[in-house]
Each structure stands twice: as structure tokens, then as C-alpha cells.
Amino acid sequence: MIAVLALRSLRHRRATAALTVLSIALSVFLLLAIERLREEAREGFAATVSGTDLIVGARTSGVHLLLATVFHVGEAGSGLRWSSYRALAGHPSVAWTVPLTLGDSHRGFRVVGTTEGFFEHYRYGRAVALAISSGRIFAGPREAVLGAETARRLGYAPGSNLVLAHGSGDDGFMPHADRPFRVSGILAPTGTPVDRTVLVSLEDIDALHAPERIAQSDDPLAAALMAAEPTAEASRTITAFLVGLRTRTSALSMQRAVNTFPDEPLTAILPAATLQEVWALVGVAEQALRAVSIMAVVVGLAGMLVALLTGIAERRREMAILRSVGARPSQVFALVAGEAAALTLTGVIVGAVVLHVALPLARPWLASRIGLVVGGVWPSVLEWQLMALVFVAGSLVGILPAWRLYRHSVADGLSVRT
Amino acid sequence: MPTSRSIESDRETLAFSRGSRVDQSLPDATPVIDLSGLRFAWDPGAAPILVIESLRIDAGERVFLQGASGSGKSTLLALLAGVVVAQGGQVRVLGTDLADLSPAARDRFRADHTGMIFQMFNLVPYLSVLENVLLPCDFSPRRRARAEARGGSPRAEALRLLASLGLDGPQLLARQPAQLSVGQQQRVAAARALVGAPELVIADEPTSALDADRRDAFLDLLFRECARESTTLLLVSHDAALAPRFDRRIAFADINATAVRSTAA
Ligand SMILES: Nc1ncnc2c1ncn2[C@@H]1O[C@H](COP(=O)(O)OP(=O)(O)O)[C@@H](O)[C@H]1O
Ligand SMILES: [Mg+2]
């Protein structure tokens, strides 16, 4: 009975009701969307590298090593000797290693010197391997493989030529203009920093830098030797290397072995743990996002409260009529509180439905532009909880006007005095 | 006629024995309204605005209670409806002392036994004319059953009442109250007060928003419908012009001691 009356009354005031539902729906949409993106961003971040058990570089902080090698943020530091790399790569618990050399750039995109092993072993997300979207990986000298974003932003295709520069920054300095590269292939988008790289072979990096070393060398003999053998592995240094272990369980002992490596001071990090550490640093931004979305809900519910409170004066008469035909004050209360609950519920449902309709439509765009892989259509447990929370909050908001009308309907008698 | 009515009320007694005790026997001697030693103040600390030593209205009476605006007539009706409770004395309706009932039982009692008509704003704006008339049947199973017994279904009984009050035609019945004239609204309110044959109909200035012609027409219809069921009618108004048409006329100032005092002062 009261439910029927509540629905009829809402229908009667459908313009206001629709606005209220709309504002709640928008705020719920925002809340759920932000929560979803936040969740995906966190998961995506945590899965920037997966399947790599250790990252090893010169002695530095773990966060610094991770930022430099995985995110290409900050300077790579001194590097480690090839001999050290060889020694550790031969360790019995190591399954594979991939060396990385950083320090060059092309028009703002970082150049990573590495081996074919990178394409074979690098994993991101849920153990997803890199895929070539066009062309092939580098095979001959001075061939480069581009990350998806690098290629898209610079408009390169397989066969394009590019000139690398030493150092990072927009144009770097000391361009290696005498040794142009040719694009051999382009990677499919990954949503990780790999998208913004230029991948070349270690040998090509060595060749680029050989003339510098010759120029820098005071010893004419050494310079002559280096000039004669520019790719000498013995003199090579690399920035870091990725390690895959035979068994996960040996990660900690392997880390200890690296950290106590006798020949030079090295650092090994467990990428997953260090990624967590870095994410904690951006946790503030995460909280700010959540605060904004909660604020949106508060605003939405405040709108409903205002609408219900301004309706009170008008509805006192209606309640007096219902009282005269036998309604109890508690039914008056239920009528108003029920309306608030119905409005909130509708708003929550509309907001959630719109989100889950919009999500599949936005998915390709999110994946290609922001690198967010937004999965699952069905709401997560957290999302159900948030929706329940909004519903409860909205129902609580209804208590104030319901209580006021209840008080009126007890005190007014049957004639409303204004 | 009297025989058939008593058979009918016997049937109702069987069907609604879980309802009010009053149904079981309503000897003609039991007054519909019986006040004694009534004292009421809206603000419990202040001097009472109602002091009524006694007032008795019998079944089937048509009573006109006339009093100045602000003298407390509507307040008295709220007491009779059980919406508010007196601080002193007894308010008996159909033999039941309303003070003995819980608030919820008083609301139920009102739904079951009392129909009300106000001066204005009688109708719930978001319900159609027909839905407004059927409201008492939604709150009172007793009135629903009595309407069914009379008209075959509550809806049919509501339509019959509306038609006999001069309101018919499907589009009129589907209308929202705001689309009706004031006179039409008052007749809808009367139909609602009468549906399901409550023993008592209380009308608070029901004609004050009507012009003289419509006022008389309205009273004619109201009297006729009350007579059908021997419904007791208590109508209050400040307008003495209505008085000649009633069986019994009461000046509010005569029964309410505070009113006497305030007129004297
Ligand atoms: N709900 C209420 N709360 C407090 N005072 C009221 C209320 N209703 C009426 N009154 C006061 O009681 C007195 C009588 O009012 P009322 O019964 O409406 O008079 P009448 O119907 O005779 O015009 C007035 O002074 C009025 O202000
Ligand atoms: Mg009055």
C-alpha cells in the first residue's frame, strides 16, 4: 500500500525525481568508474613486468633501479661490467638473463640496447609476451624495433630511418648522425613503458659508443685497439639485466648472491615487491581520486536531500489527508523514507548499468590511449559494496525529511497550520 | 427494510468479529459520540482551549456545530478522530474510549469507523479521483468489506457513490484532483468519507469554499447519502447560515467552557 503510494507520488513529481535519479546515477557512475580505473591502474602497474624474477644493476636503491630499468625514469647510473653479467648468468639457479643498456634516446623516446632474449622472455600483465604487430625483430646491424607508441607518435613504419642521440631529453646531445638505424619492426601495444621505447641490439649500442671511447682515451694504443675491435665484449658495460630463475623459491638466495657479489657492488630487486613500493608512493593520488568520487556521491545525495526537504511544506497536506483516512505516522515516515530509498536505488542501478554499457565501448580507447586494460563487465565485490554503501547512505538521507514529516503528522492533527 | 439491514449487519458481525467490539452489538442506546469532562490544550503547559463537560450525539443524528474561527472546532474533530488525545476526560466514540487504544489502534479505529471531509485540500494530488475515493478501503479491511457487501466490489461501490453525487463519466474518474473544480473536489471528498459505510462522518467547514447554490446542492447530496446508511453526521462551521437544515444545532460557545470565558472577556 505505502509502496504503491510512494511510487505514485514519485511519478507525480517525476521531473524532480528524474533529476534526483540523474544526479545520483552520475555520481555512482563516477564512483564506480574511478574505482574501476584505479583498480585496473594498480593491477596494470603491478604487472608492468611479470615473469622476471630479479632485476640486477649497479649498487643503488631498489626503487631507483626499477624506475630506471622498467620505467626509464631517471638516469641509469654507472652500470655493471660484462664479466659480472656473464658470471651471474652462469649461476646454476638462473634459467635465462636479458641484458639492458640504457642511456641513448631518439626524439624523446628511450633507446634500450638488448638481445633477442628480450622478446622471448619479457612478460607483462598476466604473463603476456611481447608481440610484433608489423615487421620483425632486429636481426642485422643497425636495426631497431619500436614500441607501439613510439611508432604511432613519430609516424614510423618498418623501413623508416632514424638517428639515435646520446643522453635522454627531447633531442639529447651528440647525435649519432653517422650511424642511422632502420626500423625493422613495431611491437603491439602493451600498456607498459615498453610502448615508448626504441629497442636495438647491444652490439649496435657498442658500435655507437666506440668512437666516444676512442676519443676519450688518452692512450693511443688502446684507442687504436678499440677502433680495430669496436664490439669487444670485454670492455662492454651494461646498465642492468633481467633474470629468470629455474624456481621461484630461489629468488631470495639469488638476490643475496647478487648483493654480495665480490667483483663489484651490485643490487638485485624483486620487481613485484619494488613495484608495490613505488605504488605506495603514488597512494596519495589514489586517495585523492577516491575522495573526489566520494564527494560526487555526497553532492548527489545532498541534491536529493534538498529536493525532499523542499517538498515537505507541500506534502504536509498530503500527509494530513492520509492520516485522516487512517494512515499511521509510521506509515507517513515509511512513505517518505521509502521514496528516498527508491530514488537512490534507481540512481545506483542506472549509474551501474550506464557504466557497464559504457565500459565495453570505452575499452579499446582506454587500452590504446592510456594503456589500461579494463576487464570484467560484472561488478566486483568492492563495486557491489560501494553500491550497497551508496544505497544505505541514500536511505539514511531520507530519514531526515521522513522524520520531519512524521513529526508534523503527529503534531499537525488533521489541519495543517502554516 | 429494517429486517434486511439487520440481516446484513449480522453477516458483517460474523465476517468481522476480529474487528472492533463495537460491531458485535450496537444498541441504539450507545451514543456515537460521548464526551465527558474533556480538557485539551495543544501546548500541555498552557490553559486548555477545550473544556467540554459533556456532549452526546446519537446514532443517525445530523448535528451542526457552529462556532467562531479559532474557537477550537477543528481541534475537537481531531480529538474525535483520535489523531490527538485529550489531557483529561473521556472521548468515547461508538462506545470505545479512544484513550484506551494504542496510537496505532486509534488510527485503525478511525480508518474503520470515521469518514472525514475538510474545507479544502481533501484529495491526494497524485491519485486519480477513483483512487482517492478508494483510499479508506486501502487502510481499512472492514471498510473494504463493507463496500464490497454494498456494491459488489469496492470499486463498484465507489463508482456508485460518485455517480449518486453527480460525478460520473470515465474521463472524470481518471482525472487528477487538480483538474477538478472545488465543488467537484468536495463531492469526491464526500464519496471518500462515505465509502464502506463508516458509522460517523465528520465534516470540517466542507462548504466554506463553495458559493451558496453549490453549498446547498452539496448538503443535499451529503444528507441523502448519510440517510441511506443512517450515518451519523457531525458538521462544524463558522457559517450560521447552514443551521436551519440540521436536526440538531449546537453553538460551540455553549458547550466549550473556555469559549464562553473568552467571549465574556
Ligand atoms: N496543530 C496545532 N498545534 C498547535 N496549536 C493548534 C494546532 N491546531 C490548532 N491550534 C490552535 O488551536 C486553536 C483552535 O484552532 P482550531 O481548532 O483550528 O479552530 P477552528 O477550527 O474553530 O477555527 C487556535 O488557536 C489554533 O492556533
Ligand atoms: Mg477549523
Short mmCIF file of N, CA, C and O and ligand atoms in Angstrom, two decimals, chain A residues 415, chain B residues 70 73-75 119 204-205 236, ligand 2:
data_model
loop_
_atom_site.label_atom_id
_atom_site.label_comp_id
_atom_site.label_asym_id
_atom_site.label_seq_id
_atom_site.Cartn_x
_atom_site.Cartn_y
_atom_site.Cartn_z
N SER A 415 -5.49 19.36 10.50
CA SER A 415 -5.46 20.59 9.72
C SER A 415 -4.05 21.16 9.80
O SER A 415 -3.49 21.29 10.88
N GLY B 70 -11.20 29.80 14.99
CA GLY B 70 -10.18 29.79 16.03
C GLY B 70 -10.70 29.36 17.38
O GLY B 70 -9.96 29.34 18.37
N LYS B 73 -12.93 24.28 16.99
CA LYS B 73 -13.79 23.26 16.39
C LYS B 73 -12.96 22.16 15.73
O LYS B 73 -13.20 20.97 15.95
N SER B 74 -11.98 22.57 14.93
CA SER B 74 -11.16 21.57 14.24
C SER B 74 -10.39 20.73 15.26
O SER B 74 -10.17 19.54 15.05
N THR B 75 -10.02 21.37 16.34
CA THR B 75 -9.31 20.64 17.38
C THR B 75 -10.20 19.56 17.97
O THR B 75 -9.76 18.41 18.18
N GLN B 119 -12.35 21.40 4.57
CA GLN B 119 -12.75 22.57 3.80
C GLN B 119 -12.12 22.57 2.40
O GLN B 119 -12.76 22.83 1.40
N ASP B 204 -15.53 19.19 8.33
CA ASP B 204 -14.97 20.41 8.90
C ASP B 204 -15.06 21.52 7.85
O ASP B 204 -14.29 21.53 6.89
N GLU B 205 -16.04 22.40 8.00
CA GLU B 205 -16.25 23.50 7.05
C GLU B 205 -16.28 23.01 5.60
O GLU B 205 -15.59 23.58 4.75
N VAL B 236 -19.10 20.83 11.30
CA VAL B 236 -18.78 22.07 12.01
C VAL B 236 -18.52 23.18 11.00
O VAL B 236 -17.99 22.94 9.91
MG MG C 2 -11.22 24.85 11.72
#
